[in-house]
Amino acid sequence: MKKKIIVLLIAILLISSPLAAKNAKVTFVRGKAEVNRNNTWIQLSVGDLINESETISTGFKSELRLNVDGSIIAVAALSRITLENLSVTSTQNTVNLFVNTGAARSKISHTNGKKIDYSARTSVAVASVRGTDFIITSFGRIKCFEGAVAVFPASKFNPSRKTSDKRDNAPADEEPADSLTPSDEISSSAPKNSVVVGAGQETKVSKKGKTTTPFKSSKLKHKKKKNYVKTIKEKESILNDGNEPSVPIIPVNTGDIKLEISFEE
């Protein structure tokens, strides 16, 4: 009888505080935006849901916006990203984003009294945040608009590794981080020597894993690219030509905020 009661209590606990995959909802599409589902590229429309582990691709002069429980992800033209982890518990949302090519800007918001564990990575860099507004490009450039971002080389990224306990008892409505906030108070998975990039600053991580000292952001110029892209192969050819891809300024109207995706060449 006691065993049955124990099993029943465990089942109730699992139901009441699940760790489940969460969908990202498409809120805006301009031009060509697709998701790779079951090895087939499918055109996306407003209202579509993106599942964990799915990859999104955008074409030339295209744009896509996603909403993940109140947080906004704006995907620039000629970009490909994968939502590696989308999970939710009663106290925390966890999102891990991989930017394979192009750029993505994230406006992270706390909702329903939950803490947020959010990381965006590329092949060379990782940006971990607890609630901020920033952009990351596949070439390892990170620019912060609000709050602060803990940046470190991708070689040191391990989503299952915890490097600090300082985030355990942090309140969900904690104060925003800034350039003076220790990296282990921004993310529990950020190595101790992570570079903290504050609002109005940016940094870049080289292919060798060297992170530049954060410097003040400036207005950025853009270089014109080919005005047509018909296939994934053509897009990769443009993105892998040795230069950072051209990303136009993209206004993303989300209530009282305005996101603009841009980066330095």
CSV table of C-alpha atoms in Angstrom, one decimal, residues 9-211:
chain,number,residue,atom,x,y,z
A,9,LEU,CA,2.9,11.1,-5.3
A,10,ILE,CA,5.7,10.9,-7.8
A,11,ALA,CA,3.3,10.9,-10.7
A,12,ILE,CA,1.5,13.9,-9.3
A,13,LEU,CA,4.8,15.8,-8.9
A,14,LEU,CA,5.8,15.0,-12.5
A,15,ILE,CA,2.4,16.2,-13.8
A,16,SER,CA,2.4,19.4,-11.7
A,17,SER,CA,5.9,20.6,-12.7
A,18,PRO,CA,6.7,19.2,-16.1
A,19,LEU,CA,9.8,19.8,-18.2
A,20,ALA,CA,8.3,19.9,-21.6
A,21,ALA,CA,9.2,21.1,-25.0
A,22,LYS,CA,7.6,24.5,-25.9
A,23,ASN,CA,6.8,25.8,-29.4
A,24,ALA,CA,7.9,29.1,-30.8
A,25,LYS,CA,5.1,31.0,-32.7
A,26,VAL,CA,5.7,32.8,-36.0
A,27,THR,CA,4.3,36.4,-35.6
A,28,PHE,CA,5.6,38.0,-38.8
A,29,VAL,CA,7.0,36.8,-42.2
A,30,ARG,CA,8.3,38.9,-45.0
A,31,GLY,CA,9.6,37.2,-48.2
A,32,LYS,CA,10.8,33.6,-48.1
A,33,ALA,CA,11.0,32.0,-44.7
A,34,GLU,CA,11.1,28.2,-44.3
A,35,VAL,CA,11.4,25.5,-41.7
A,36,ASN,CA,13.1,22.1,-42.2
A,37,ARG,CA,10.6,19.5,-41.1
A,38,ASN,CA,11.2,15.8,-41.7
A,39,ASN,CA,13.9,16.7,-44.2
A,40,THR,CA,11.6,18.9,-46.2
A,41,TRP,CA,11.7,22.7,-46.4
A,42,ILE,CA,8.2,24.2,-45.8
A,43,GLN,CA,7.2,27.8,-46.3
A,44,LEU,CA,6.2,29.5,-43.0
A,45,SER,CA,3.2,31.7,-42.4
A,46,VAL,CA,2.0,33.8,-39.4
A,47,GLY,CA,0.6,31.6,-36.7
A,48,ASP,CA,2.8,28.6,-37.5
A,49,LEU,CA,4.5,26.8,-34.7
A,50,ILE,CA,8.2,26.0,-34.6
A,51,ASN,CA,9.2,22.9,-32.6
A,52,GLU,CA,12.3,22.2,-30.6
A,53,SER,CA,15.3,21.1,-32.8
A,54,GLU,CA,13.8,22.5,-36.0
A,55,THR,CA,15.9,24.7,-38.3
A,56,ILE,CA,14.6,28.0,-39.9
A,57,SER,CA,15.9,29.5,-43.1
A,58,THR,CA,15.3,33.0,-44.6
A,59,GLY,CA,15.9,34.2,-48.1
A,60,PHE,CA,17.1,37.5,-49.6
A,61,LYS,CA,15.2,40.6,-48.4
A,62,SER,CA,13.3,38.4,-46.0
A,63,GLU,CA,12.5,38.5,-42.3
A,64,LEU,CA,11.0,36.3,-39.7
A,65,ARG,CA,9.9,37.0,-36.1
A,66,LEU,CA,9.2,34.4,-33.4
A,67,ASN,CA,7.6,34.7,-30.0
A,68,VAL,CA,8.7,32.3,-27.2
A,69,ASP,CA,6.5,32.9,-24.2
A,70,GLY,CA,6.8,36.7,-24.5
A,71,SER,CA,10.4,36.9,-25.8
A,72,ILE,CA,11.0,38.0,-29.3
A,73,ILE,CA,13.5,36.5,-31.8
A,74,ALA,CA,14.0,38.4,-35.1
A,75,VAL,CA,15.7,36.4,-37.8
A,76,ALA,CA,17.5,38.5,-40.4
A,77,ALA,CA,17.6,37.9,-44.2
A,78,LEU,CA,19.9,35.1,-45.5
A,79,SER,CA,20.0,33.5,-42.1
A,80,ARG,CA,19.6,29.9,-40.8
A,81,ILE,CA,19.0,29.2,-37.1
A,82,THR,CA,18.1,26.1,-35.1
A,83,LEU,CA,16.0,26.1,-31.9
A,84,GLU,CA,18.1,23.6,-30.1
A,85,ASN,CA,16.3,23.7,-26.8
A,86,LEU,CA,12.8,25.0,-25.9
A,87,SER,CA,11.7,23.9,-22.5
A,88,VAL,CA,9.5,25.2,-19.7
A,89,THR,CA,8.9,24.5,-16.1
A,90,SER,CA,6.7,26.2,-13.6
A,91,THR,CA,9.7,28.4,-12.5
A,92,GLN,CA,12.0,28.8,-15.6
A,93,ASN,CA,12.0,28.9,-19.4
A,94,THR,CA,15.1,27.6,-21.2
A,95,VAL,CA,16.0,28.5,-24.8
A,96,ASN,CA,19.2,27.6,-26.6
A,97,LEU,CA,19.5,29.1,-30.1
A,98,PHE,CA,22.1,28.1,-32.7
A,99,VAL,CA,22.9,30.7,-35.5
A,100,ASN,CA,24.4,28.7,-38.3
A,101,THR,CA,24.5,31.6,-40.8
A,102,GLY,CA,23.3,35.2,-40.8
A,103,ALA,CA,22.1,37.0,-37.7
A,104,ALA,CA,19.3,37.0,-35.1
A,105,ARG,CA,18.3,39.6,-32.6
A,106,SER,CA,16.6,38.6,-29.3
A,107,LYS,CA,14.5,40.7,-26.9
A,108,ILE,CA,14.2,38.5,-23.8
A,109,SER,CA,11.3,39.2,-21.4
A,110,HIS,CA,10.3,37.7,-18.1
A,111,THR,CA,6.8,36.4,-18.0
A,112,ASN,CA,4.6,34.7,-15.4
A,113,GLY,CA,7.2,35.3,-12.7
A,114,LYS,CA,9.6,32.9,-14.3
A,115,LYS,CA,13.4,33.0,-14.6
A,116,ILE,CA,14.9,32.7,-18.1
A,117,ASP,CA,18.0,30.7,-19.1
A,118,TYR,CA,18.7,31.9,-22.7
A,119,SER,CA,21.8,31.2,-24.8
A,120,ALA,CA,22.5,32.0,-28.4
A,121,ARG,CA,25.6,30.5,-30.0
A,122,THR,CA,27.4,30.2,-33.3
A,123,SER,CA,30.3,28.0,-34.3
A,124,VAL,CA,32.7,30.5,-32.6
A,125,ALA,CA,30.8,32.4,-29.9
A,126,VAL,CA,28.2,32.0,-27.2
A,127,ALA,CA,26.1,34.8,-25.6
A,128,SER,CA,24.2,33.9,-22.4
A,129,VAL,CA,21.7,36.3,-20.9
A,130,ARG,CA,19.1,36.5,-18.2
A,131,GLY,CA,16.9,39.1,-19.8
A,132,THR,CA,18.2,41.6,-22.3
A,133,ASP,CA,18.2,42.8,-25.9
A,134,PHE,CA,21.0,41.8,-28.2
A,135,ILE,CA,22.1,40.6,-31.6
A,136,ILE,CA,24.5,37.8,-32.5
A,137,THR,CA,25.9,37.0,-36.0
A,138,SER,CA,27.3,33.7,-37.3
A,139,PHE,CA,30.7,35.4,-37.5
A,140,GLY,CA,30.9,35.8,-33.8
A,141,ARG,CA,29.9,39.4,-33.3
A,142,ILE,CA,27.6,40.3,-30.4
A,143,LYS,CA,26.0,43.7,-29.9
A,144,CYS,CA,24.0,44.5,-26.8
A,145,PHE,CA,21.2,47.1,-26.7
A,146,GLU,CA,19.8,46.6,-23.2
A,147,GLY,CA,21.0,44.8,-20.1
A,148,ALA,CA,24.2,42.8,-20.4
A,149,VAL,CA,25.4,39.6,-22.1
A,150,ALA,CA,28.0,37.1,-20.9
A,151,VAL,CA,30.1,36.2,-24.0
A,152,PHE,CA,32.6,33.3,-24.3
A,153,PRO,CA,34.1,31.0,-27.0
A,154,ALA,CA,31.9,28.3,-28.4
A,155,SER,CA,34.5,25.7,-27.4
A,156,LYS,CA,33.6,26.3,-23.8
A,157,PHE,CA,29.9,25.8,-24.3
A,158,ASN,CA,28.2,23.0,-22.4
A,159,PRO,CA,24.4,23.5,-21.9
A,160,SER,CA,24.3,20.8,-19.2
A,161,ARG,CA,27.3,22.1,-17.3
A,162,LYS,CA,26.7,24.4,-14.4
A,163,THR,CA,29.6,26.7,-13.4
A,164,SER,CA,27.9,28.8,-10.7
A,165,ASP,CA,25.2,28.5,-8.0
A,166,LYS,CA,24.6,32.2,-7.8
A,167,ARG,CA,21.5,32.0,-10.1
A,168,ASP,CA,19.8,29.4,-8.0
A,169,ASN,CA,18.1,31.8,-5.6
A,170,ALA,CA,17.7,34.7,-7.9
A,171,PRO,CA,14.2,36.2,-8.0
A,172,ALA,CA,12.3,36.1,-11.3
A,173,ASP,CA,11.8,39.9,-11.2
A,174,GLU,CA,15.5,40.6,-10.5
A,175,GLU,CA,17.1,43.9,-11.6
A,176,PRO,CA,18.5,44.0,-15.2
A,177,ALA,CA,22.2,43.2,-15.5
A,178,ASP,CA,24.7,45.8,-16.7
A,179,SER,CA,28.4,45.9,-17.8
A,180,LEU,CA,29.5,45.6,-14.1
A,181,THR,CA,27.4,42.5,-13.4
A,182,PRO,CA,29.7,39.4,-12.9
A,183,SER,CA,29.2,36.8,-15.6
A,184,ASP,CA,28.2,34.1,-13.2
A,185,GLU,CA,25.3,36.3,-12.1
A,186,ILE,CA,24.1,36.6,-15.7
A,187,SER,CA,24.3,32.9,-16.6
A,188,SER,CA,24.9,29.8,-14.5
A,189,SER,CA,26.6,28.1,-17.4
A,190,ALA,CA,29.0,31.0,-18.4
A,191,PRO,CA,32.7,30.3,-17.6
A,192,LYS,CA,34.3,32.6,-14.9
A,193,ASN,CA,36.4,34.4,-17.5
A,194,SER,CA,33.5,35.3,-19.7
A,195,VAL,CA,33.4,38.8,-21.2
A,196,VAL,CA,30.5,40.9,-20.1
A,197,VAL,CA,29.1,43.2,-22.8
A,198,GLY,CA,26.8,46.0,-21.6
A,199,ALA,CA,24.2,48.2,-23.3
A,200,GLY,CA,25.7,50.2,-26.1
A,201,GLN,CA,28.7,47.9,-26.4
A,202,GLU,CA,29.7,45.1,-28.7
A,203,THR,CA,32.4,42.5,-29.0
A,204,LYS,CA,33.6,39.8,-31.4
A,205,VAL,CA,35.0,36.3,-30.8
A,206,SER,CA,37.5,35.1,-33.4
A,207,LYS,CA,37.8,31.6,-34.9
A,208,LYS,CA,40.6,31.0,-32.5
A,209,GLY,CA,38.4,31.8,-29.5
A,210,LYS,CA,39.8,35.2,-28.7
A,211,THR,CA,37.2,37.7,-27.5
